[in-house]
Short mmCIF file of C-alpha atoms in Angstrom, two decimals:
data_model
loop_
_atom_site.label_atom_id
_atom_site.label_comp_id
_atom_site.label_asym_id
_atom_site.label_seq_id
_atom_site.Cartn_x
_atom_site.Cartn_y
_atom_site.Cartn_z
CA MET A 1 147.22 287.96 172.57
CA ASN A 2 144.28 290.23 171.33
CA ARG A 3 144.94 291.58 167.76
CA LEU A 4 142.71 293.78 165.92
CA PHE A 5 142.99 293.66 162.23
CA PHE A 6 141.90 296.78 159.90
CA TYR A 7 140.29 296.58 156.35
CA THR A 8 139.73 299.21 153.92
CA LYS A 9 136.26 299.72 152.14
CA GLN A 10 137.89 298.51 148.74
CA GLN A 11 139.18 295.39 150.52
CA PHE A 12 136.12 294.46 152.78
CA PHE A 13 133.80 292.33 150.39
CA ASN A 14 136.95 290.36 148.94
CA PHE A 15 138.33 290.01 152.64
CA LYS A 16 134.74 288.63 153.81
CA SER A 17 134.21 286.29 150.98
CA ALA A 18 137.61 284.57 151.73
CA GLN A 19 136.93 284.25 155.34
CA MET A 20 133.49 282.79 155.03
CA ALA A 21 135.04 280.25 152.79
CA ALA A 22 137.45 279.48 155.56
CA GLY A 23 134.47 278.74 157.74
CA PHE A 24 134.34 282.24 159.56
CA GLU A 25 130.84 283.89 160.56
CA PHE A 26 130.67 288.04 160.24
CA LEU A 27 129.21 289.72 163.13
CA SER A 28 128.57 293.31 163.94
CA MET A 29 129.66 294.20 167.64
CA SER A 30 126.37 296.26 167.89
CA LYS A 31 124.50 292.72 167.62
CA LEU A 32 126.45 291.46 170.85
CA LEU A 33 126.22 294.41 173.22
CA SER A 34 125.34 292.10 176.25
CA SER A 35 127.62 289.18 177.94
CA GLN A 36 124.31 286.92 177.48
CA LYS A 37 124.55 287.51 173.73
CA ILE A 38 128.45 286.68 173.68
CA GLU A 39 127.99 283.59 175.96
CA SER A 40 125.33 282.33 173.37
CA LEU A 41 127.52 282.18 170.78
CA ASP A 42 128.74 278.81 169.44
CA GLU A 43 132.06 278.07 171.07
CA HIS A 44 133.05 275.91 167.88
CA GLN A 45 132.02 278.47 165.40
CA LYS A 46 134.81 280.89 164.40
CA CYS A 47 133.63 284.39 163.95
CA CYS A 48 134.92 287.75 162.72
CA VAL A 49 133.45 290.81 164.77
CA ASP A 50 133.48 294.02 163.33
CA ILE A 51 133.69 296.72 166.03
CA SER A 52 133.45 299.77 163.69
CA SER A 53 129.85 300.29 164.68
CA VAL A 54 130.92 301.20 168.30
CA VAL A 55 134.15 303.09 167.73
CA GLY A 56 131.93 306.39 167.19
CA PHE A 57 129.60 305.62 169.97
CA VAL A 58 132.22 305.25 172.72
CA LYS A 59 134.24 308.08 171.21
CA ALA A 60 130.91 310.28 172.10
CA ASN A 61 129.92 308.83 174.96
CA ASP A 62 133.53 307.85 176.91
CA SER A 63 131.68 306.84 180.15
CA GLN A 64 130.73 303.67 178.43
CA LEU A 65 134.38 302.71 177.69
CA LEU A 66 134.46 300.61 181.03
CA ASN A 67 131.50 298.73 180.02
CA PHE A 68 132.93 297.67 176.78
CA GLU A 69 136.51 296.62 178.12
CA GLN A 70 134.35 294.38 180.54
CA LEU A 71 132.33 293.14 177.49
CA PHE A 72 135.49 292.35 175.41
CA GLY A 73 136.82 289.89 178.00
CA SER A 74 133.90 287.94 177.72
CA PHE A 75 134.80 286.80 174.20
CA GLY A 76 136.58 283.33 173.57
CA GLY A 77 139.67 282.50 171.75
CA ASN A 78 137.59 281.77 168.59
CA ILE A 79 136.99 285.35 167.81
CA ALA A 80 138.89 287.49 165.40
CA PHE A 81 138.45 291.37 165.78
CA ILE A 82 138.24 293.50 162.65
CA CYS A 83 137.60 297.23 162.01
CA ASP A 84 137.38 299.61 159.08
CA LYS A 85 140.61 301.51 158.76
CA ALA A 86 138.80 304.75 158.57
CA TYR A 87 138.61 304.57 162.13
CA GLU A 88 141.99 303.09 162.95
CA LYS A 89 143.19 306.21 164.99
CA ASP A 90 140.35 306.28 167.15
CA ALA A 91 140.05 302.69 167.89
CA LYS A 92 143.75 302.21 168.82
CA TYR A 93 143.34 304.87 171.33
CA LEU A 94 140.02 303.99 172.84
CA PHE A 95 140.36 300.35 173.01
CA ARG A 96 144.47 300.77 174.06
CA TYR A 97 143.92 298.27 177.02
CA ILE A 98 141.66 295.62 175.06
CA PHE A 99 144.03 294.97 172.17
CA ASP A 100 147.88 293.98 172.15
CA ASP A 101 148.52 294.29 168.68
CA TYR A 102 147.15 295.58 165.46
CA SER A 103 147.63 294.87 161.64
CA ASP A 104 146.05 295.19 158.26
CA VAL A 105 143.96 292.23 156.53
CA GLU A 106 145.59 290.63 153.66
CA ALA A 107 143.14 290.91 150.87
CA GLU A 108 142.85 292.17 147.31
CA SER A 109 140.95 295.56 146.80
CA ASP A 110 137.63 295.15 145.05
CA GLU A 111 137.45 296.05 141.59
CA VAL A 112 134.58 298.78 141.21
CA PRO A 113 132.60 298.79 137.71
CA ILE A 114 132.13 301.84 136.06
CA GLU A 115 128.38 302.10 136.89
CA ALA A 116 129.06 301.37 140.49
CA GLU A 117 131.72 304.07 141.03
CA GLU A 118 131.23 306.41 144.07
CA LYS A 119 128.91 309.50 143.92
CA PRO A 120 130.81 312.64 143.37
CA SER A 121 131.38 314.69 146.32
CA THR A 122 129.42 317.63 144.94
CA LYS A 123 126.09 317.19 143.19
CA PRO A 124 125.17 318.47 139.74
CA ASN A 125 124.60 321.95 138.95
CA SER A 126 120.94 321.17 139.20
CA VAL A 127 120.77 321.75 142.84
CA LYS A 128 119.71 325.52 143.41
CA LYS A 129 121.32 327.16 146.17
CA ILE A 130 120.15 330.66 147.56
CA THR A 131 123.82 331.53 146.99
CA ASP A 132 123.68 331.01 143.30
CA LEU A 133 120.77 333.34 142.71
CA ASP A 134 121.35 336.65 140.81
CA ASP A 135 119.85 339.81 142.13
CA SER A 136 116.62 339.71 140.26
CA GLU A 137 116.13 336.13 141.28
CA LEU A 138 116.85 337.02 145.17
CA GLU A 139 114.26 339.64 144.73
CA THR A 140 111.62 337.01 143.37
CA PHE A 141 112.70 334.58 145.99
CA PHE A 142 111.90 336.88 149.11
CA GLU A 143 108.44 337.79 147.36
CA ASN A 144 107.43 334.41 147.06
CA PHE A 145 108.82 333.72 150.38
CA ASP A 146 107.04 336.45 152.09
CA ALA A 147 103.92 335.57 150.43
CA ARG A 148 103.97 331.98 151.58
CA LEU A 149 104.82 332.65 155.30
CA TYR A 150 102.22 334.37 157.16
CA GLY A 151 103.12 336.35 160.11
CA HIS A 152 106.62 336.43 161.78
CA GLU A 153 107.05 339.74 160.49
CA ARG A 154 110.30 340.46 162.45
CA PHE A 155 112.04 336.97 161.57
CA LYS A 156 111.33 337.83 157.70
CA GLU A 157 113.41 340.88 158.18
CA GLU A 158 116.16 339.32 159.92
CA PHE A 159 116.11 336.40 157.47
CA LYS A 160 116.72 338.85 154.90
CA GLU A 161 119.79 340.43 156.35
CA LEU A 162 121.11 337.20 157.30
CA VAL A 163 120.91 335.81 153.59
CA TYR A 164 122.56 338.95 152.18
CA SER A 165 125.36 338.55 154.54
CA PHE A 166 125.60 335.02 153.99
CA ARG A 167 125.83 335.37 150.18
CA VAL A 168 128.77 337.42 150.53
CA PHE A 169 130.70 335.32 153.30
CA ASN A 170 130.10 332.07 151.36
CA LYS A 171 131.69 333.42 148.19
CA LEU A 172 134.57 334.33 150.48
CA GLY A 173 135.06 330.95 151.71
CA GLU A 174 134.13 332.16 155.69
CA HIS A 175 130.32 331.00 155.90
CA LYS A 176 129.69 327.41 154.89
CA ILE A 177 126.07 327.01 156.03
CA LEU A 178 123.18 329.50 156.95
CA SER A 179 121.51 327.64 159.91
CA LEU A 180 118.26 328.67 161.46
CA PHE A 181 117.33 327.12 165.18
CA LEU A 182 113.50 328.03 165.38
CA MET A 183 111.76 327.51 168.65
CA GLY A 184 108.30 327.71 169.85
CA ASP A 185 105.15 325.77 170.33
CA SER A 186 103.99 323.07 167.73
CA GLY A 187 101.91 324.66 165.01
CA VAL A 188 103.03 328.25 165.19
CA GLY A 189 104.94 328.12 161.75
CA LYS A 190 108.49 326.69 162.48
CA THR A 191 108.19 324.12 159.78
CA GLU A 192 106.30 326.19 157.43
CA VAL A 193 109.80 328.39 157.10
CA ALA A 194 111.63 325.72 155.67
CA ARG A 195 108.78 324.70 153.56
CA SER A 196 108.36 328.59 152.30
CA ILE A 197 112.14 328.58 151.44
CA HIS A 198 111.94 325.39 149.22
CA LYS A 199 108.95 326.43 147.35
CA ALA A 200 110.26 330.00 147.01
CA LEU A 201 113.43 328.40 145.72
CA GLY A 202 111.40 326.48 143.00
CA SER A 203 111.79 323.02 144.01
CA GLN A 204 110.18 320.44 141.95
CA ALA A 205 111.26 317.62 144.56
CA LYS A 206 110.62 316.29 148.03
CA LEU A 207 111.98 318.66 150.94
CA ALA A 208 114.82 317.02 152.45
CA LYS A 209 113.45 316.47 155.75
CA ILE A 210 114.73 314.42 158.86
CA ASN A 211 112.62 314.17 162.11
CA PHE A 212 115.22 313.77 165.07
CA GLY A 213 112.33 312.25 167.15
CA ASN A 214 113.44 309.08 165.61
CA TYR A 215 117.09 309.57 166.50
CA SER A 216 117.23 309.61 170.47
CA SER A 217 118.46 306.02 170.97
CA HIS A 218 122.19 305.34 171.30
CA ASP A 219 122.86 303.90 167.65
CA ALA A 220 120.77 306.83 166.30
CA LEU A 221 124.04 308.00 164.58
CA ASN A 222 124.31 304.78 162.37
CA SER A 223 120.71 305.29 161.23
CA LEU A 224 121.54 308.95 160.34
CA ILE A 225 124.82 308.41 158.75
CA GLY A 226 124.58 304.55 157.85
CA SER A 227 126.28 302.07 159.40
CA PRO A 228 129.95 300.92 158.71
CA LEU A 229 130.72 298.43 156.36
CA GLY A 230 130.30 294.95 157.95
CA TYR A 231 127.13 295.86 159.50
CA ILE A 232 124.10 294.12 158.22
CA GLY A 233 122.09 296.50 156.17
CA SER A 234 124.90 299.04 155.83
CA ASP A 235 124.08 301.99 153.73
CA GLY A 236 124.85 305.63 153.27
CA GLY A 237 122.10 306.43 155.77
CA GLU A 238 118.97 308.70 155.68
CA LEU A 239 120.55 312.13 155.98
CA LEU A 240 122.61 311.66 152.51
CA LYS A 241 119.72 310.01 150.89
CA ARG A 242 117.13 312.54 151.77
CA VAL A 243 119.78 315.49 150.40
CA TYR A 244 120.58 313.52 147.24
CA GLU A 245 116.52 313.38 146.47
CA SER A 246 116.56 317.07 146.67
CA ASP A 247 116.92 319.56 144.09
CA VAL A 248 117.57 322.69 146.22
CA GLY A 249 119.79 323.63 148.91
CA LEU A 250 118.07 323.27 151.93
CA ILE A 251 117.60 320.81 154.86
CA LEU A 252 115.04 320.76 157.47
CA ILE A 253 115.64 318.77 160.61
CA ASP A 254 112.46 318.68 162.92
CA GLU A 255 112.47 318.15 166.72
CA PHE A 256 116.20 318.61 166.92
CA GLU A 257 116.44 318.59 170.49
CA LYS A 258 115.20 314.93 170.55
CA ALA A 259 118.44 313.67 169.03
CA ASP A 260 121.16 311.71 170.85
CA ASN A 261 124.42 313.35 171.89
CA ALA A 262 126.22 311.79 169.06
CA VAL A 263 124.32 313.16 166.67
CA PHE A 264 124.72 316.84 168.19
CA ASN A 265 128.47 316.24 167.96
CA TYR A 266 127.88 315.33 164.06
CA PHE A 267 126.24 318.38 163.30
CA LEU A 268 129.13 320.83 165.19
CA ASP A 269 131.31 319.10 162.09
CA VAL A 270 128.73 319.78 159.30
CA LEU A 271 128.04 323.32 160.34
CA GLU A 272 131.77 324.02 160.80
CA ASN A 273 132.84 322.32 157.67
CA GLY A 274 130.06 322.53 155.17
CA LYS A 275 130.47 318.85 154.40
CA ILE A 276 127.93 315.88 155.07
CA VAL A 277 130.07 312.73 155.68
CA ASN A 278 128.57 309.04 155.89
CA SER A 279 129.97 306.30 157.62
CA GLN A 280 131.58 305.05 154.53
CA ALA A 281 133.41 308.11 154.28
CA ASP A 282 131.27 309.34 151.43
CA GLU A 283 131.38 313.31 151.38
CA TYR A 284 128.65 315.74 149.91
CA ASP A 285 129.56 319.24 149.98
CA VAL A 286 126.73 321.38 151.52
CA SER A 287 128.29 324.74 151.40
CA GLY A 288 125.70 327.27 150.45
CA TYR A 289 122.80 325.45 151.85
CA ILE A 290 120.25 326.73 154.33
CA ILE A 291 119.80 324.15 157.50
CA VAL A 292 116.55 324.85 159.35
CA PHE A 293 116.35 323.31 163.01
CA THR A 294 113.04 323.48 164.71
CA SER A 295 112.35 322.69 168.30
CA ASN A 296 109.35 322.94 170.62
CA ILE A 297 111.72 323.43 173.70
CA THR A 298 111.67 326.79 175.35
CA LYS A 299 114.37 329.43 175.47
CA GLU A 300 115.48 328.30 179.21
CA ASN A 301 115.59 324.73 178.06
CA PHE A 302 117.43 325.72 174.91
CA GLN A 303 120.58 326.60 177.28
CA SER A 304 120.44 323.38 179.20
CA LYS A 305 119.93 321.05 176.37
CA ILE A 306 122.12 322.41 173.57
CA SER A 307 125.63 322.55 174.25
CA PRO A 308 127.52 325.91 174.22
CA GLU A 309 129.65 324.85 171.18
CA LEU A 310 126.59 323.89 169.11
CA ARG A 311 124.69 326.96 170.24
CA SER A 312 127.43 329.19 168.99
CA ARG A 313 127.09 327.56 165.54
CA PHE A 314 123.72 328.65 164.74
CA ASP A 315 123.39 331.85 162.70
CA TYR A 316 119.93 332.53 163.91
CA LYS A 317 118.29 331.42 167.15
CA GLY A 318 114.48 332.76 167.75
CA MET A 319 111.22 332.22 169.58
CA PHE A 320 107.82 331.82 167.22
CA ASN A 321 104.92 333.05 168.91
CA LEU A 322 101.26 332.36 168.03
CA LEU A 323 99.95 333.90 165.01
CA THR A 324 97.62 337.20 165.27
CA ASP A 325 94.01 336.58 164.29
CA GLU A 326 94.78 339.03 161.20
CA ASP A 327 97.69 336.64 160.06
CA LYS A 328 95.45 333.83 160.64
CA LYS A 329 92.81 335.15 158.46
CA LYS A 330 94.96 335.75 155.61
CA PHE A 331 96.23 332.18 155.93
CA VAL A 332 92.56 330.97 155.80
CA HIS A 333 92.27 333.02 152.55
CA PHE A 334 95.35 331.55 151.05
CA ARG A 335 94.59 328.14 152.15
CA VAL A 336 91.10 328.22 150.64
CA ASN A 337 92.22 329.30 147.50
CA GLN A 338 95.02 326.86 147.02
CA ILE A 339 92.70 324.05 147.91
CA ILE A 340 90.03 325.08 145.40
CA SER A 341 92.48 325.67 142.46
CA LYS A 342 94.15 322.18 143.26
CA TYR A 343 90.30 320.64 143.17
CA LYS A 344 89.47 322.19 139.86
CA GLU A 345 92.73 320.64 138.43
CA PHE A 346 92.96 317.33 139.76
CA VAL A 347 89.03 316.63 140.64
CA SER A 348 86.62 318.70 138.87
CA THR A 349 85.73 322.28 137.56
CA ASP A 350 82.22 321.97 138.93
CA VAL A 351 82.16 323.69 142.26
CA PRO A 352 79.71 325.52 144.30
CA ASP A 353 79.15 329.18 143.87
CA LYS A 354 80.96 331.57 145.98
CA LEU A 355 83.01 328.43 147.67
CA HIS A 356 85.66 330.62 148.90
CA ASP A 357 83.59 332.92 150.77
CA SER A 358 81.33 330.33 152.22
CA VAL A 359 84.32 328.29 153.45
CA ALA A 360 86.38 331.03 154.85
CA GLY A 361 83.35 332.84 156.07
CA GLU A 362 82.42 330.03 158.32
CA ILE A 363 85.95 329.55 160.11
CA ASP A 364 86.52 331.42 163.48
CA VAL A 365 90.16 331.95 163.40
CA SER A 366 90.10 333.11 167.07
CA LYS A 367 89.39 329.52 168.30
CA TYR A 368 92.75 328.07 166.92
CA LYS A 369 96.09 328.58 168.33
CA ASN A 370 97.73 325.57 166.48
CA MET A 371 97.98 326.07 162.67
CA ARG A 372 97.90 322.49 161.88
CA ASP A 373 94.57 322.47 163.74
CA LEU A 374 93.29 325.68 161.82
CA ASN A 375 94.47 323.79 158.32
CA LYS A 376 92.37 320.82 159.38
CA LYS A 377 89.37 322.89 160.08
CA ILE A 378 89.73 324.43 156.58
CA LYS A 379 89.92 320.94 154.85
CA ASP A 380 86.81 319.67 156.83
CA THR A 381 84.83 322.74 155.95
CA PHE A 382 85.90 322.51 152.56
CA VAL A 383 84.80 318.87 152.19
CA ALA A 384 81.46 319.73 154.08
CA HIS A 385 80.84 322.43 151.19
CA ILE A 386 81.54 320.24 148.44
CA LYS A 387 79.06 317.53 149.52
CA LEU A 388 76.19 319.82 149.63
#
């Protein structure tokens, strides 16, 4: 008879200690995803195999269910299967033809010391969100935002209208997150939108940024929100970590189109419910936050790559085009002034006369389509003049 045992988060470590003392080795199913690896297990070694990490994957990729049913048949009789009770409902249904019986483990709950208590579901009031600003602060925010983001005038106006509406309906409980999906070629200013919001909100901490170019594999969701208990190196995941490090209500998701489907499905819930939930069921309330999604895909690929359900969750979907030469010139003057100011503060106040005019005047903005390339040219030109 195949039986699946469920443990709670509070029971896990006491349960694990007791079973290891009885001679069991603990393994995550994610480490045994081939029949060859299963066959290599010592047939005399008793093992507890935790299937928590594969429940979400199979749920999001039901075409893989057959493979997992066949894989479970490769295990010998010395294996005990366990799963986090948070996944009980899904595990019982998905693996209904694998397990004949289910029961809870017998273990005392862990005693949680005061200093190790779970983080609260909401962050302290030090997090500044755009929904918290009064009218005067909001006006200052838009002034700073407009000054930092060059070009894209139509987007700026539409963004203001979105913010005004968002602030009202967020307070009514009808609009949890303001989501922006920005498309366009690399270097046209998509990421700069998030950086400008970040600075305009007065942040003194790092921008909460996740690059989804790193989340295209089948276990991407585990990396993003953490692996379930029992998985070696289990933690809360990168997303919650980045959010906790920030002091403003803003998240930047770069290269969103490269993510795995399980990650797409996860963000459906985030945008709908206004909460980030990690694999260990810790919740963080992101109501009032702005999430900026960026992508290099075209409008045509947007329709085929992003599901209709997810597309409908985005409050703004827009294509960013190349800046005009006039906007690029404004950026050059701003950036040169910024670099000179930082140089005087951190390096030396002794700079060549008319340094700004010399650096700015040497740069032909018409040669640059990508703003990153233009920024590199500004830096190189600045260094060349400092060496003179």
